[in-house]
Amino acid sequence: MLTVHHLNNSRSQRVLWLLEELGVEYEIVRYQRQPDMRAPKELRAIHPLGKSPVITDNGNTIAESGAICEYIIGTYGNGRLIPPPNTPERLRYTYWLHYAEGSAMSPLLLKLLFTLMPKRAPALLRPLVRKVSNTALTTLVNPQLKQHMDYWEGELGKSEWFAGNEFSGADIQMSFPLEAAAARGGLEQGHPKAMAFLERIHARPAYARALEKGGPYVIGR
């Protein structure tokens, strides 16, 4: 049986959601974040990098959200959650599937990093670290993040879902960047179509079932 090595409050929540959408049987092995928010060392026994998500299935160990999504849809989808080959929608699907981690998450991670740095710096260095962090956020990170959010807004103005008019695995992949942007990037300011996208995915029964099985998830809540 397919096993999801599930780290609480992480990207692996998307894997549970995908499996619920497809009705695939699976089991969950749970891991809890350490106080510093890093994954526990036990995950290294599953994959050398010790990160989540990771799945094991039929002797295969698969990491990286995009690769996991491709594997699950290719193995269990029977044509579901993926547009037909050689169509514009399929090309968009492939793009968004990989853009989600390859491009969208970079400014969001930088936003988190520069926001946390002043809080975790030694007291004597905190004013300097805060000044450096604020400068980086104002001049580099926030403008990049706004550019990405405006991009999502424009693309969702072309069709209801990222790959076209049908819900697909690309939307599951893109859920995490949009939820993170809603939590800490100001997505609600001037991006009604992106916010409506989040409302649509949160209303899906499979999304709710994945939350029940995965446990508390507060990235975008």
mmCIF file of C-alpha atoms in Angstrom:
data_model
loop_
_atom_site.group_PDB
_atom_site.id
_atom_site.type_symbol
_atom_site.label_atom_id
_atom_site.label_comp_id
_atom_site.label_asym_id
_atom_site.label_seq_id
_atom_site.Cartn_x
_atom_site.Cartn_y
_atom_site.Cartn_z
ATOM 1 C CA MET A 1 0.000 0.000 0.000
ATOM 2 C CA LEU A 2 1.141 3.529 -0.721
ATOM 3 C CA THR A 3 2.564 5.222 2.381
ATOM 4 C CA VAL A 4 2.723 8.967 2.939
ATOM 5 C CA HIS A 5 5.464 10.037 5.329
ATOM 6 C CA HIS A 6 3.559 13.009 6.622
ATOM 7 C CA LEU A 7 5.162 15.921 8.449
ATOM 8 C CA ASN A 8 2.630 18.005 10.331
ATOM 9 C CA ASN A 9 1.776 21.422 8.893
ATOM 10 C CA SER A 10 3.752 20.914 5.706
ATOM 11 C CA ARG A 11 3.601 20.423 1.956
ATOM 12 C CA SER A 12 2.733 16.763 2.468
ATOM 13 C CA GLN A 13 -0.834 17.915 3.173
ATOM 14 C CA ARG A 14 -1.152 18.366 -0.599
ATOM 15 C CA VAL A 15 -0.266 14.708 -1.130
ATOM 16 C CA LEU A 16 -3.064 13.589 1.187
ATOM 17 C CA TRP A 17 -5.471 15.871 -0.674
ATOM 18 C CA LEU A 18 -4.414 14.456 -4.058
ATOM 19 C CA LEU A 19 -4.915 10.895 -2.829
ATOM 20 C CA GLU A 20 -8.332 11.788 -1.456
ATOM 21 C CA GLU A 21 -9.336 13.363 -4.770
ATOM 22 C CA LEU A 22 -8.402 10.161 -6.582
ATOM 23 C CA GLY A 23 -9.815 7.794 -3.954
ATOM 24 C CA VAL A 24 -6.497 5.960 -3.568
ATOM 25 C CA GLU A 25 -6.003 3.823 -0.470
ATOM 26 C CA TYR A 26 -2.980 4.846 1.572
ATOM 27 C CA GLU A 27 -1.516 4.822 5.028
ATOM 28 C CA ILE A 28 0.104 7.662 6.942
ATOM 29 C CA VAL A 29 3.302 7.576 8.979
ATOM 30 C CA ARG A 30 3.357 10.736 11.064
ATOM 31 C CA TYR A 31 6.300 12.944 11.972
ATOM 32 C CA GLN A 32 6.220 16.027 14.201
ATOM 33 C CA ARG A 33 8.236 19.150 13.645
ATOM 34 C CA GLN A 34 10.939 19.951 16.191
ATOM 35 C CA PRO A 35 10.777 23.184 18.234
ATOM 36 C CA ASP A 36 12.908 24.901 15.562
ATOM 37 C CA MET A 37 10.283 23.821 12.973
ATOM 38 C CA ARG A 38 12.660 21.440 11.201
ATOM 39 C CA ALA A 39 11.684 17.871 10.369
ATOM 40 C CA PRO A 40 12.841 15.173 12.815
ATOM 41 C CA LYS A 41 15.923 13.121 11.957
ATOM 42 C CA GLU A 42 13.767 9.994 11.601
ATOM 43 C CA LEU A 43 12.747 11.163 8.132
ATOM 44 C CA ARG A 44 16.353 10.654 6.988
ATOM 45 C CA ALA A 45 15.799 6.932 7.317
ATOM 46 C CA ILE A 46 13.223 7.267 4.529
ATOM 47 C CA HIS A 47 15.089 9.752 2.304
ATOM 48 C CA PRO A 48 18.646 11.093 2.763
ATOM 49 C CA LEU A 49 17.513 14.730 2.788
ATOM 50 C CA GLY A 50 15.091 14.087 5.636
ATOM 51 C CA LYS A 51 12.386 16.330 4.236
ATOM 52 C CA SER A 52 8.676 15.993 3.576
ATOM 53 C CA PRO A 53 6.755 15.091 1.495
ATOM 54 C CA VAL A 54 8.011 11.613 0.794
ATOM 55 C CA ILE A 55 5.993 8.598 -0.287
ATOM 56 C CA THR A 56 6.888 4.923 -0.580
ATOM 57 C CA ASP A 57 5.002 2.658 -2.946
ATOM 58 C CA ASN A 58 5.773 -0.686 -4.583
ATOM 59 C CA GLY A 59 9.431 -0.474 -3.601
ATOM 60 C CA ASN A 60 9.789 3.114 -4.791
ATOM 61 C CA THR A 61 10.734 6.048 -2.582
ATOM 62 C CA ILE A 62 9.661 9.342 -4.133
ATOM 63 C CA ALA A 63 10.374 12.849 -2.842
ATOM 64 C CA GLU A 64 9.587 16.340 -4.157
ATOM 65 C CA SER A 65 5.994 17.482 -4.471
ATOM 66 C CA GLY A 66 5.971 17.739 -8.267
ATOM 67 C CA ALA A 67 7.506 14.297 -8.765
ATOM 68 C CA ILE A 68 5.067 12.794 -6.247
ATOM 69 C CA CYS A 69 2.123 14.402 -7.999
ATOM 70 C CA GLU A 70 3.284 13.108 -11.377
ATOM 71 C CA TYR A 71 3.812 9.604 -9.990
ATOM 72 C CA ILE A 72 0.448 9.364 -8.242
ATOM 73 C CA ILE A 73 -1.554 10.754 -11.166
ATOM 74 C CA GLY A 74 0.390 8.618 -13.647
ATOM 75 C CA THR A 75 0.017 5.451 -11.595
ATOM 76 C CA TYR A 76 -3.460 5.810 -10.115
ATOM 77 C CA GLY A 77 -5.190 8.621 -11.994
ATOM 78 C CA ASN A 78 -6.504 6.744 -15.035
ATOM 79 C CA GLY A 79 -6.643 10.048 -16.885
ATOM 80 C CA ARG A 80 -8.097 12.025 -13.995
ATOM 81 C CA LEU A 81 -6.717 15.366 -12.765
ATOM 82 C CA ILE A 82 -4.579 15.799 -15.868
ATOM 83 C CA PRO A 83 -5.524 17.385 -19.207
ATOM 84 C CA PRO A 84 -5.284 15.307 -22.401
ATOM 85 C CA PRO A 85 -1.843 15.140 -24.039
ATOM 86 C CA ASN A 86 -0.909 17.525 -26.839
ATOM 87 C CA THR A 87 -3.326 20.213 -25.704
ATOM 88 C CA PRO A 88 -2.687 23.781 -24.518
ATOM 89 C CA GLU A 89 -4.171 22.766 -21.163
ATOM 90 C CA ARG A 90 -1.609 19.977 -20.782
ATOM 91 C CA LEU A 91 1.219 22.417 -21.380
ATOM 92 C CA ARG A 92 -0.214 24.805 -18.794
ATOM 93 C CA TYR A 93 -0.635 21.879 -16.388
ATOM 94 C CA THR A 94 3.031 20.909 -16.696
ATOM 95 C CA TYR A 95 4.132 24.498 -16.264
ATOM 96 C CA TRP A 96 2.131 25.171 -13.083
ATOM 97 C CA LEU A 97 2.992 21.784 -11.627
ATOM 98 C CA HIS A 98 6.667 22.759 -11.583
ATOM 99 C CA TYR A 99 6.351 26.530 -11.223
ATOM 100 C CA ALA A 100 4.724 26.026 -7.807
ATOM 101 C CA GLU A 101 7.998 24.971 -6.187
ATOM 102 C CA GLY A 102 10.509 26.134 -8.786
ATOM 103 C CA SER A 103 9.520 29.821 -8.811
ATOM 104 C CA ALA A 104 6.573 30.639 -6.573
ATOM 105 C CA MET A 105 7.981 29.462 -3.258
ATOM 106 C CA SER A 106 11.300 31.343 -3.433
ATOM 107 C CA PRO A 107 9.995 34.819 -2.492
ATOM 108 C CA LEU A 108 7.638 33.288 0.070
ATOM 109 C CA LEU A 109 10.503 31.494 1.796
ATOM 110 C CA LEU A 110 12.589 34.673 1.739
ATOM 111 C CA LYS A 111 9.646 36.557 3.223
ATOM 112 C CA LEU A 112 9.465 34.047 6.068
ATOM 113 C CA LEU A 113 13.227 34.083 6.598
ATOM 114 C CA PHE A 114 13.628 37.859 6.772
ATOM 115 C CA THR A 115 10.545 38.150 8.990
ATOM 116 C CA LEU A 116 11.911 35.626 11.491
ATOM 117 C CA MET A 117 15.528 36.784 11.548
ATOM 118 C CA PRO A 118 15.035 39.831 13.838
ATOM 119 C CA LYS A 119 12.990 37.758 16.276
ATOM 120 C CA ARG A 120 15.691 35.105 16.571
ATOM 121 C CA ALA A 121 18.744 37.362 16.577
ATOM 122 C CA PRO A 122 20.664 38.033 19.808
ATOM 123 C CA ALA A 123 19.293 41.045 21.640
ATOM 124 C CA LEU A 124 22.354 43.233 20.992
ATOM 125 C CA LEU A 125 22.237 42.535 17.264
ATOM 126 C CA ARG A 126 18.475 42.726 16.888
ATOM 127 C CA PRO A 127 18.274 46.400 15.773
ATOM 128 C CA LEU A 128 20.880 45.828 13.044
ATOM 129 C CA VAL A 129 19.323 42.567 11.899
ATOM 130 C CA ARG A 130 15.879 44.208 11.822
ATOM 131 C CA LYS A 131 17.227 47.052 9.676
ATOM 132 C CA VAL A 132 18.872 44.648 7.214
ATOM 133 C CA SER A 133 15.786 42.442 7.087
ATOM 134 C CA ASN A 134 13.415 45.358 6.521
ATOM 135 C CA THR A 135 15.609 46.671 3.716
ATOM 136 C CA ALA A 136 15.676 43.253 2.039
ATOM 137 C CA LEU A 137 11.912 42.897 2.371
ATOM 138 C CA THR A 138 11.163 46.367 1.055
ATOM 139 C CA THR A 139 13.590 46.473 -1.853
ATOM 140 C CA LEU A 140 13.743 42.840 -2.975
ATOM 141 C CA VAL A 141 11.323 40.327 -1.499
ATOM 142 C CA ASN A 142 8.004 42.177 -1.344
ATOM 143 C CA PRO A 143 8.221 43.530 -4.924
ATOM 144 C CA GLN A 144 9.015 40.040 -6.235
ATOM 145 C CA LEU A 145 6.186 38.502 -4.262
ATOM 146 C CA LYS A 146 3.736 41.106 -5.522
ATOM 147 C CA GLN A 147 4.801 40.377 -9.082
ATOM 148 C CA HIS A 148 4.031 36.687 -8.576
ATOM 149 C CA MET A 149 0.677 37.369 -6.905
ATOM 150 C CA ASP A 150 -0.331 39.728 -9.710
ATOM 151 C CA TYR A 151 0.663 36.999 -12.170
ATOM 152 C CA TRP A 152 -1.604 34.450 -10.452
ATOM 153 C CA GLU A 153 -4.444 36.948 -10.454
ATOM 154 C CA GLY A 154 -4.079 37.532 -14.169
ATOM 155 C CA GLU A 155 -3.890 33.839 -15.028
ATOM 156 C CA LEU A 156 -6.953 33.015 -12.923
ATOM 157 C CA GLY A 157 -8.751 35.714 -14.856
ATOM 158 C CA LYS A 158 -8.300 33.601 -18.003
ATOM 159 C CA SER A 159 -9.833 30.407 -16.589
ATOM 160 C CA GLU A 160 -11.324 29.109 -13.367
ATOM 161 C CA TRP A 161 -8.382 26.798 -12.689
ATOM 162 C CA PHE A 162 -4.674 27.140 -13.385
ATOM 163 C CA ALA A 163 -4.516 24.671 -16.287
ATOM 164 C CA GLY A 164 -7.869 25.587 -17.793
ATOM 165 C CA ASN A 165 -11.540 25.137 -17.004
ATOM 166 C CA GLU A 166 -11.068 21.766 -15.293
ATOM 167 C CA PHE A 167 -9.628 21.188 -11.832
ATOM 168 C CA SER A 168 -6.294 19.324 -12.019
ATOM 169 C CA GLY A 169 -3.194 18.306 -10.102
ATOM 170 C CA ALA A 170 -1.712 21.680 -10.990
ATOM 171 C CA ASP A 171 -4.266 23.337 -8.715
ATOM 172 C CA ILE A 172 -3.294 21.034 -5.869
ATOM 173 C CA GLN A 173 0.335 21.995 -6.390
ATOM 174 C CA MET A 174 -0.458 25.696 -6.542
ATOM 175 C CA SER A 175 -2.543 25.589 -3.373
ATOM 176 C CA PHE A 176 0.484 25.817 -1.079
ATOM 177 C CA PRO A 177 1.988 29.014 -2.562
ATOM 178 C CA LEU A 178 -1.404 30.719 -2.551
ATOM 179 C CA GLU A 179 -2.148 29.642 1.008
ATOM 180 C CA ALA A 180 1.274 30.854 2.122
ATOM 181 C CA ALA A 181 0.752 34.153 0.315
ATOM 182 C CA ALA A 182 -2.623 34.568 1.998
ATOM 183 C CA ALA A 183 -1.027 33.858 5.380
ATOM 184 C CA ARG A 184 1.983 36.157 5.144
ATOM 185 C CA GLY A 185 2.142 37.869 1.765
ATOM 186 C CA GLY A 186 -0.952 40.069 1.600
ATOM 187 C CA LEU A 187 -2.726 38.083 -1.108
ATOM 188 C CA GLU A 188 -6.089 39.394 0.091
ATOM 189 C CA GLN A 189 -5.105 42.908 -0.990
ATOM 190 C CA GLY A 190 -6.126 43.344 -4.607
ATOM 191 C CA HIS A 191 -6.276 39.692 -5.675
ATOM 192 C CA PRO A 192 -9.947 38.657 -5.535
ATOM 193 C CA LYS A 193 -9.617 35.876 -8.121
ATOM 194 C CA ALA A 194 -6.747 34.271 -6.217
ATOM 195 C CA MET A 195 -8.728 34.482 -2.984
ATOM 196 C CA ALA A 196 -11.747 32.968 -4.747
ATOM 197 C CA PHE A 197 -9.502 30.116 -5.878
ATOM 198 C CA LEU A 198 -8.660 29.403 -2.240
ATOM 199 C CA GLU A 199 -12.332 29.448 -1.323
ATOM 200 C CA ARG A 200 -13.082 26.928 -4.075
ATOM 201 C CA ILE A 201 -10.383 24.479 -3.054
ATOM 202 C CA HIS A 202 -11.220 24.752 0.650
ATOM 203 C CA ALA A 203 -14.825 23.843 -0.187
ATOM 204 C CA ARG A 204 -13.856 20.590 -1.904
ATOM 205 C CA PRO A 205 -14.864 17.482 0.089
ATOM 206 C CA ALA A 206 -11.530 15.786 -0.620
ATOM 207 C CA TYR A 207 -9.688 18.791 0.823
ATOM 208 C CA ALA A 208 -11.736 18.504 4.008
ATOM 209 C CA ARG A 209 -11.093 14.742 4.248
ATOM 210 C CA ALA A 210 -7.352 15.319 3.856
ATOM 211 C CA LEU A 211 -7.428 17.843 6.708
ATOM 212 C CA GLU A 212 -9.205 15.348 8.945
ATOM 213 C CA LYS A 213 -6.572 12.703 8.248
ATOM 214 C CA GLY A 214 -3.545 14.975 8.181
ATOM 215 C CA GLY A 215 -4.215 16.892 11.354
ATOM 216 C CA PRO A 216 -3.868 20.620 12.107
ATOM 217 C CA TYR A 217 -2.722 22.670 9.138
ATOM 218 C CA VAL A 218 -2.266 26.385 9.630
ATOM 219 C CA ILE A 219 -0.084 27.547 6.707
ATOM 220 C CA GLY A 220 -2.925 29.466 5.126
ATOM 221 C CA ARG A 221 -5.647 29.332 7.743
#
